[in-house]
Short mmCIF file of C-alpha atoms and ligand atoms in Angstrom, two decimals:
data_model
loop_
_atom_site.label_atom_id
_atom_site.label_comp_id
_atom_site.label_asym_id
_atom_site.label_seq_id
_atom_site.Cartn_x
_atom_site.Cartn_y
_atom_site.Cartn_z
CA MET X 1 9.32 2.07 -108.72
CA THR X 2 11.87 -0.39 -107.74
CA ALA X 3 12.09 -3.69 -109.54
CA LEU X 4 11.29 -5.54 -106.26
CA ALA X 5 8.04 -3.61 -105.87
CA GLU X 6 7.17 -4.14 -109.32
CA SER X 7 7.68 -7.84 -109.39
CA PHE X 8 5.65 -8.06 -106.09
CA LEU X 9 2.72 -6.00 -108.03
CA LYS X 10 2.91 -8.64 -110.41
CA GLU X 11 2.41 -11.50 -108.32
CA LEU X 12 -0.01 -9.53 -106.11
CA GLU X 13 -2.25 -9.38 -109.24
CA ALA X 14 -2.54 -13.39 -109.67
CA VAL X 15 -3.70 -13.86 -106.34
CA THR X 16 -7.44 -14.41 -106.04
CA SER X 17 -8.09 -15.60 -102.16
CA THR X 18 -7.06 -14.43 -98.87
CA VAL X 19 -5.15 -17.64 -98.25
CA ASP X 20 -2.91 -17.08 -101.11
CA LEU X 21 -2.59 -13.25 -99.93
CA ARG X 22 -1.52 -14.61 -96.63
CA GLN X 23 1.23 -16.71 -98.31
CA LEU X 24 2.34 -13.84 -100.70
CA ARG X 25 2.42 -11.42 -97.60
CA SER X 26 4.84 -14.11 -95.70
CA ARG X 27 6.64 -14.37 -98.64
CA TYR X 28 7.72 -10.97 -99.05
CA THR X 29 7.58 -9.90 -95.37
CA GLY X 30 8.14 -12.80 -93.27
CA LYS X 31 11.35 -13.72 -91.16
CA ASN X 32 12.92 -15.48 -94.34
CA GLY X 33 11.25 -13.45 -96.72
CA VAL X 34 12.31 -11.20 -99.60
CA LEU X 35 12.73 -8.01 -97.60
CA THR X 36 15.18 -9.80 -95.03
CA GLY X 37 16.91 -11.30 -98.01
CA GLU X 38 17.78 -7.54 -99.43
CA LEU X 39 18.67 -6.33 -96.03
CA LYS X 40 21.20 -9.06 -95.60
CA LYS X 41 23.13 -7.41 -98.70
CA LEU X 42 23.73 -4.04 -96.69
CA PRO X 43 26.89 -5.08 -95.18
CA THR X 44 28.45 -5.70 -98.24
CA LEU X 45 27.77 -2.08 -99.32
CA THR X 46 29.86 1.16 -98.99
CA PRO X 47 28.47 3.19 -96.03
CA HIS X 48 27.32 5.87 -98.21
CA GLU X 49 25.56 3.26 -100.67
CA ARG X 50 24.13 1.75 -97.36
CA ALA X 51 21.79 4.81 -96.44
CA ALA X 52 20.16 4.98 -99.85
CA PHE X 53 19.56 1.45 -100.33
CA GLY X 54 18.39 0.77 -96.50
CA LYS X 55 15.88 3.54 -97.18
CA GLN X 56 14.79 2.11 -100.48
CA ILE X 57 14.06 -1.14 -98.70
CA ASN X 58 12.11 0.23 -96.22
CA ASP X 59 10.32 2.54 -99.02
CA ASP X 60 9.45 -1.00 -100.39
CA LYS X 61 8.45 -2.58 -97.40
CA VAL X 62 5.80 0.05 -96.51
CA PHE X 63 4.33 -0.16 -100.07
CA ILE X 64 4.10 -3.67 -99.73
CA GLU X 65 2.28 -3.70 -96.73
CA GLU X 66 -0.08 -0.98 -97.84
CA SER X 67 -1.02 -2.65 -100.75
CA ILE X 68 -1.38 -5.98 -99.31
CA LYS X 69 -3.84 -4.50 -96.37
CA GLU X 70 -5.75 -2.64 -99.31
CA TYR X 71 -6.04 -5.83 -101.39
CA GLU X 72 -7.03 -7.80 -98.52
CA LYS X 73 -10.16 -5.73 -97.86
CA GLN X 74 -11.40 -6.24 -101.20
CA LEU X 75 -10.77 -9.83 -100.96
CA VAL X 76 -12.61 -10.42 -97.89
CA SER X 77 -15.59 -8.25 -98.81
CA LYS X 78 -15.70 -10.36 -102.13
CA GLU X 79 -15.41 -13.53 -100.46
CA ILE X 80 -18.10 -12.77 -98.06
CA LYS X 81 -20.50 -11.78 -100.91
CA THR X 82 -19.78 -15.26 -102.90
CA LYS X 83 -20.53 -17.02 -99.38
CA LEU X 84 -23.77 -15.15 -99.10
CA ALA X 85 -24.62 -15.91 -102.68
CA ARG X 86 -23.62 -19.58 -102.30
CA ASP X 87 -25.27 -20.39 -99.20
CA PRO X 88 -27.96 -17.51 -98.53
CA VAL X 89 -29.20 -16.86 -94.70
CA ASP X 90 -32.69 -16.07 -94.33
CA ILE X 91 -32.69 -13.81 -90.97
CA THR X 92 -36.00 -13.61 -90.91
CA LEU X 93 -36.46 -17.23 -89.90
CA PRO X 94 -37.58 -17.95 -86.16
CA GLY X 95 -34.40 -18.72 -84.13
CA CYS X 96 -34.26 -22.16 -82.12
CA TYR X 97 -34.41 -20.75 -78.57
CA LYS X 98 -32.54 -22.83 -75.93
CA LYS X 99 -33.88 -22.70 -72.50
CA PRO X 100 -31.08 -21.76 -69.90
CA GLY X 101 -30.25 -24.45 -67.33
CA GLY X 102 -31.57 -23.80 -63.90
CA ARG X 103 -30.32 -24.88 -60.40
CA HIS X 104 -30.92 -28.30 -58.90
CA PRO X 105 -33.24 -28.24 -56.15
CA VAL X 106 -30.65 -29.69 -53.90
CA THR X 107 -28.37 -26.83 -54.99
CA ILE X 108 -31.07 -24.18 -54.20
CA VAL X 109 -31.59 -25.74 -50.70
CA LEU X 110 -28.00 -25.85 -49.83
CA ALA X 111 -27.73 -22.46 -50.86
CA GLU X 112 -30.16 -21.15 -48.81
CA ILE X 113 -29.26 -23.25 -45.74
CA THR X 114 -25.63 -21.79 -46.11
CA ASP X 115 -26.87 -18.32 -46.26
CA ILE X 116 -28.70 -18.91 -42.98
CA PHE X 117 -25.87 -20.25 -41.24
CA VAL X 118 -23.03 -17.84 -42.75
CA SER X 119 -25.47 -14.66 -41.54
CA MET X 120 -25.17 -16.08 -38.09
CA GLY X 121 -21.43 -16.00 -38.18
CA PHE X 122 -20.82 -19.69 -39.31
CA GLY X 123 -17.89 -20.64 -41.29
CA ILE X 124 -17.60 -23.60 -43.97
CA GLU X 125 -15.74 -26.61 -43.84
CA GLU X 126 -15.02 -29.52 -46.10
CA GLY X 127 -13.72 -32.99 -45.97
CA PRO X 128 -13.06 -35.79 -48.10
CA GLU X 129 -15.91 -38.48 -49.43
CA VAL X 130 -13.27 -41.23 -48.90
CA GLU X 131 -12.82 -41.37 -45.27
CA SER X 132 -10.77 -43.53 -43.01
CA ASP X 133 -12.34 -45.71 -40.74
CA TYR X 134 -10.90 -43.74 -37.84
CA TYR X 135 -12.43 -40.43 -38.80
CA ASN X 136 -15.69 -41.83 -39.73
CA PHE X 137 -16.30 -43.94 -36.99
CA GLU X 138 -13.47 -44.05 -34.16
CA ALA X 139 -13.01 -41.05 -33.18
CA LEU X 140 -16.83 -40.18 -33.22
CA ASN X 141 -16.84 -42.81 -30.59
CA ILE X 142 -18.53 -45.56 -32.70
CA PRO X 143 -17.41 -48.57 -31.43
CA LYS X 144 -16.09 -51.41 -33.55
CA ASN X 145 -19.54 -53.70 -32.85
CA HIS X 146 -21.69 -50.56 -33.47
CA PRO X 147 -24.49 -51.41 -35.97
CA ALA X 148 -23.85 -48.12 -37.89
CA ARG X 149 -20.83 -50.02 -38.98
CA ASP X 150 -22.76 -53.13 -40.58
CA MET X 151 -21.58 -53.83 -44.06
CA GLN X 152 -24.98 -53.42 -44.98
CA ASP X 153 -25.02 -49.80 -44.18
CA THR X 154 -21.22 -48.64 -45.09
CA PHE X 155 -19.76 -48.73 -48.61
CA TYR X 156 -16.13 -50.21 -47.75
CA ILE X 157 -13.47 -49.28 -50.22
CA GLU X 158 -11.07 -51.83 -51.35
CA THR X 159 -7.56 -50.81 -50.44
CA ASN X 160 -5.40 -53.58 -50.96
CA CYS X 161 -4.07 -54.69 -54.70
CA THR X 162 -5.28 -58.20 -54.52
CA GLY X 163 -8.72 -56.75 -54.81
CA ALA X 164 -9.85 -58.50 -51.54
CA SER X 165 -12.14 -56.10 -49.69
CA ALA X 166 -10.93 -54.59 -46.75
CA GLN X 167 -12.73 -55.55 -43.35
CA SER X 168 -14.17 -53.16 -40.94
CA GLY X 169 -11.41 -51.93 -38.64
CA GLU X 170 -8.58 -49.59 -38.11
CA GLY X 171 -7.15 -49.26 -41.59
CA ALA X 172 -10.23 -49.57 -43.49
CA PHE X 173 -11.61 -46.84 -45.80
CA VAL X 174 -15.34 -45.93 -46.16
CA LEU X 175 -17.48 -43.48 -48.23
CA ARG X 176 -18.12 -41.36 -45.62
CA THR X 177 -21.76 -42.24 -43.88
CA HIS X 178 -22.11 -38.84 -42.78
CA THR X 179 -20.36 -35.61 -42.45
CA SER X 180 -19.64 -35.81 -38.74
CA PRO X 181 -16.03 -36.95 -39.51
CA VAL X 182 -15.59 -33.13 -40.66
CA GLN X 183 -16.29 -32.26 -37.03
CA ILE X 184 -12.86 -34.45 -36.13
CA ARG X 185 -10.88 -33.15 -38.99
CA VAL X 186 -11.48 -29.52 -38.01
CA MET X 187 -10.78 -29.93 -34.33
CA LYS X 188 -7.71 -31.73 -34.77
CA HIS X 189 -6.31 -28.90 -36.66
CA SER X 190 -7.56 -25.67 -34.64
CA ARG X 191 -8.41 -24.42 -31.48
CA PRO X 192 -11.80 -23.44 -30.06
CA PRO X 193 -13.69 -21.17 -30.22
CA LEU X 194 -15.25 -23.13 -33.49
CA ARG X 195 -18.59 -22.12 -35.28
CA PHE X 196 -18.82 -23.98 -38.92
CA ILE X 197 -21.34 -26.13 -41.12
CA ALA X 198 -20.01 -28.63 -43.20
CA PRO X 199 -21.97 -29.74 -46.12
CA GLY X 200 -21.24 -32.25 -48.53
CA LYS X 201 -22.08 -35.71 -50.11
CA VAL X 202 -22.71 -39.00 -48.07
CA TYR X 203 -23.16 -42.55 -48.93
CA ARG X 204 -25.24 -45.58 -47.43
CA CYS X 205 -25.91 -48.88 -48.85
CA ASP X 206 -29.66 -48.26 -48.85
CA SER X 207 -32.20 -47.56 -51.61
CA ASP X 208 -36.04 -46.89 -51.96
CA VAL X 209 -38.31 -44.02 -52.01
CA SER X 210 -37.11 -42.14 -49.25
CA HIS X 211 -33.33 -43.59 -49.35
CA SER X 212 -30.71 -43.05 -52.03
CA PRO X 213 -27.19 -44.64 -51.97
CA MET X 214 -25.74 -41.19 -52.14
CA PHE X 215 -27.59 -37.99 -50.37
CA HIS X 216 -26.40 -34.75 -49.00
CA GLN X 217 -26.18 -33.46 -45.35
CA VAL X 218 -25.05 -30.28 -43.80
CA GLU X 219 -22.79 -30.87 -40.35
CA GLY X 220 -22.89 -28.18 -37.72
CA LEU X 221 -20.46 -27.91 -34.81
CA VAL X 222 -20.17 -25.25 -32.20
CA VAL X 223 -17.20 -25.29 -29.52
CA ASP X 224 -16.63 -22.58 -27.15
CA LYS X 225 -16.50 -22.13 -23.25
CA ASN X 226 -20.15 -22.06 -21.73
CA ILE X 227 -21.96 -23.45 -24.82
CA SER X 228 -25.12 -24.99 -23.29
CA PHE X 229 -27.97 -27.33 -24.66
CA ALA X 230 -30.31 -24.32 -24.67
CA ASN X 231 -28.07 -22.40 -27.19
CA LEU X 232 -28.32 -25.35 -29.57
CA LYS X 233 -32.14 -25.49 -29.12
CA GLY X 234 -32.36 -21.67 -29.74
CA LEU X 235 -30.06 -21.84 -32.90
CA LEU X 236 -31.97 -24.89 -34.40
CA GLU X 237 -35.28 -23.32 -33.88
CA GLY X 238 -34.18 -20.14 -35.49
CA PHE X 239 -32.62 -21.68 -38.25
CA LEU X 240 -35.95 -23.91 -38.82
CA LYS X 241 -38.16 -20.72 -38.71
CA LYS X 242 -36.12 -18.87 -41.50
CA VAL X 243 -36.50 -21.97 -43.77
CA PHE X 244 -40.11 -22.72 -42.70
CA GLY X 245 -41.56 -19.69 -41.85
CA PRO X 246 -41.96 -18.08 -38.24
CA SER X 247 -45.02 -20.33 -37.25
CA VAL X 248 -43.36 -23.92 -37.63
CA PRO X 249 -43.57 -25.70 -34.30
CA VAL X 250 -40.32 -27.26 -33.56
CA ARG X 251 -39.54 -30.01 -30.84
CA LEU X 252 -36.56 -31.97 -29.16
CA ARG X 253 -36.85 -35.73 -28.53
CA PRO X 254 -34.29 -37.51 -26.55
CA SER X 255 -32.12 -39.93 -28.92
CA PHE X 256 -28.72 -41.33 -29.06
CA PHE X 257 -25.78 -40.72 -31.17
CA PRO X 258 -22.42 -42.23 -30.14
CA PHE X 259 -20.57 -38.84 -30.52
CA THR X 260 -23.38 -36.62 -28.54
CA GLU X 261 -24.39 -36.74 -25.13
CA PRO X 262 -27.13 -35.69 -24.37
CA SER X 263 -28.39 -36.33 -28.02
CA ALA X 264 -31.82 -35.37 -29.59
CA GLU X 265 -33.67 -35.70 -32.60
CA VAL X 266 -35.28 -32.52 -34.05
CA ASP X 267 -38.72 -32.53 -35.27
CA MET X 268 -40.86 -29.95 -36.71
CA GLY X 269 -44.71 -29.79 -37.25
CA CYS X 270 -45.62 -31.75 -40.44
CA TYR X 271 -45.68 -29.04 -43.36
CA PHE X 272 -48.29 -31.02 -45.21
CA CYS X 273 -50.95 -31.41 -42.77
CA LYS X 274 -49.84 -28.64 -40.55
CA GLY X 275 -49.92 -31.11 -37.29
CA ASN X 276 -53.10 -32.88 -38.03
CA GLY X 277 -51.70 -36.06 -38.99
CA CYS X 278 -51.23 -37.24 -42.78
CA ARG X 279 -49.50 -39.97 -44.99
CA VAL X 280 -46.17 -38.10 -44.71
CA CYS X 281 -45.72 -37.79 -41.07
CA LYS X 282 -47.43 -41.21 -40.63
CA GLY X 283 -50.21 -39.68 -38.45
CA THR X 284 -47.72 -38.28 -35.85
CA GLY X 285 -48.09 -34.65 -36.91
CA TRP X 286 -44.31 -34.27 -36.77
CA ILE X 287 -41.32 -34.75 -39.06
CA GLU X 288 -38.22 -35.84 -37.94
CA ILE X 289 -35.41 -33.25 -39.66
CA MET X 290 -31.98 -33.76 -37.81
CA GLY X 291 -30.05 -35.44 -35.37
CA ALA X 292 -27.96 -33.01 -32.55
CA GLY X 293 -26.48 -33.31 -29.19
CA MET X 294 -23.87 -31.69 -26.93
CA VAL X 295 -20.36 -32.98 -27.95
CA ASP X 296 -19.28 -36.10 -26.06
CA PRO X 297 -16.61 -35.65 -23.94
CA ARG X 298 -14.78 -38.86 -25.54
CA VAL X 299 -14.97 -36.88 -28.71
CA PHE X 300 -13.03 -34.16 -27.16
CA ARG X 301 -10.66 -36.20 -25.49
CA ASN X 302 -10.08 -37.98 -29.14
CA VAL X 303 -9.00 -34.46 -30.56
CA GLY X 304 -7.01 -33.23 -27.45
CA TYR X 305 -9.92 -30.65 -26.26
CA ASP X 306 -10.44 -30.21 -22.33
CA SER X 307 -14.05 -30.98 -21.83
CA ASP X 308 -13.59 -29.15 -18.35
CA ILE X 309 -13.21 -26.07 -20.14
CA TYR X 310 -15.04 -26.38 -23.40
CA SER X 311 -18.31 -27.55 -24.43
CA GLY X 312 -20.22 -27.69 -27.86
CA PHE X 313 -23.02 -28.82 -29.50
CA ALA X 314 -23.28 -30.64 -33.10
CA PHE X 315 -25.94 -31.34 -35.42
CA GLY X 316 -26.66 -33.04 -38.82
CA MET X 317 -29.48 -32.80 -41.30
CA GLY X 318 -30.07 -34.29 -44.56
CA ILE X 319 -30.71 -31.80 -47.42
CA GLU X 320 -32.92 -33.99 -49.70
CA ARG X 321 -35.10 -34.31 -46.63
CA ILE X 322 -35.50 -30.69 -46.24
CA ALA X 323 -35.88 -29.73 -49.89
CA SER X 324 -38.60 -32.58 -50.08
CA LEU X 325 -40.64 -31.04 -47.19
CA LYS X 326 -40.28 -27.41 -48.75
CA TYR X 327 -41.11 -28.47 -52.29
CA GLY X 328 -43.50 -31.54 -51.66
CA ILE X 329 -41.53 -34.35 -53.23
CA ASP X 330 -42.36 -37.74 -52.31
CA ASP X 331 -39.55 -39.93 -53.86
CA ILE X 332 -35.89 -38.97 -53.23
CA ARG X 333 -34.97 -40.58 -56.44
CA LEU X 334 -36.65 -37.85 -58.51
CA TYR X 335 -33.49 -35.83 -57.70
CA TYR X 336 -30.76 -37.97 -59.37
CA GLU X 337 -32.90 -39.10 -62.30
CA GLY X 338 -32.30 -35.71 -64.22
CA ASP X 339 -35.56 -35.79 -65.69
CA LEU X 340 -36.15 -32.14 -66.95
CA ARG X 341 -39.77 -32.18 -66.67
CA PHE X 342 -39.00 -32.45 -62.78
CA LEU X 343 -35.98 -30.40 -62.60
CA ARG X 344 -37.82 -27.36 -64.69
CA GLN X 345 -39.95 -26.87 -61.73
CA PHE X 346 -37.53 -25.14 -59.62
N1 LIG O 401 -24.32 -37.66 -37.92
C1 LIG O 401 -25.34 -38.24 -37.60
C2 LIG O 401 -26.21 -38.88 -38.78
O1 LIG O 401 -25.76 -38.95 -39.91
C3 LIG O 401 -26.17 -36.70 -37.42
C4 LIG O 401 -25.73 -36.05 -36.23
C5 LIG O 401 -24.75 -34.97 -36.41
C6 LIG O 401 -26.12 -36.20 -34.90
C7 LIG O 401 -24.18 -34.48 -35.38
C8 LIG O 401 -25.71 -35.63 -33.68
C9 LIG O 401 -24.85 -34.65 -34.44
O2 LIG O 401 -27.22 -39.43 -38.68
#
């Protein structure tokens, strides 16, 4: 045995922990370790001496590494034994079960809605929640004095550094009040035919049992040649029957939106009283479920589409509203309180 190996063995005997062993290893085999130091002597030797010396260093290296590996095994098992003796673990104790998380009802319903439209060939688009006045209102033919622009309904974003709130108008930014601006954004950067939905959060300055300042909508837009109101009615009826069952009655009522003409409000037979009249449907037997209509030619003009060639329809629905009908939830605030007793039911 070489002197180097001998002095290594002596040091190894003194080691009592894996931490010390790691230090010893790096002192001998590390970049600036003893073995590297030995190698540096090589150039001072004659070629004949070099071969023998090199082999010897290599043998020492193998010896050192093997010894450390062997000793490490012993130390590790010794350390485990000591640790187990010090803090014993009773593996027969019952574990503490953590209930796995679940999906939020809004997420569940959104996934269901998305699946239905995807199965009908729709794509999915998204837009920003902080939206410019132009996309949220102007391009959708919502004129400057329209009540929907009233500060009461719209959250305006402060855009100048003095902190003064921006006025309703051209350069202003808002939290989008609906998902309809995504219609404009998509139409501006693509050509018909178009067929997509745009789900997402929307914001209105409103809060009570049936209104939350933030809620979710799914927008839909179809644009092509020869798209008719009958196509809209057929699609929405098919969709509602998939969500609420094949026997749910659906009706369209004339309505008004600045960006659709003609416009309709879509009602479905009240899920709770089956049309007999109850508190939820306010005795009418019907529940309003979404807004829809044929894309207004002015909107097409704003995005540079020729309304003599193309026609289309759009619709927008509230996801919480649909979830509430499906699950019989009568207070929209329940969705956002994070109460596990509520959330665990889904
Ligand atoms: N954006 C309308 C709303 O939020 C809904 C709608 C969308 C109506 C598309 C017609 C067409 O009330």
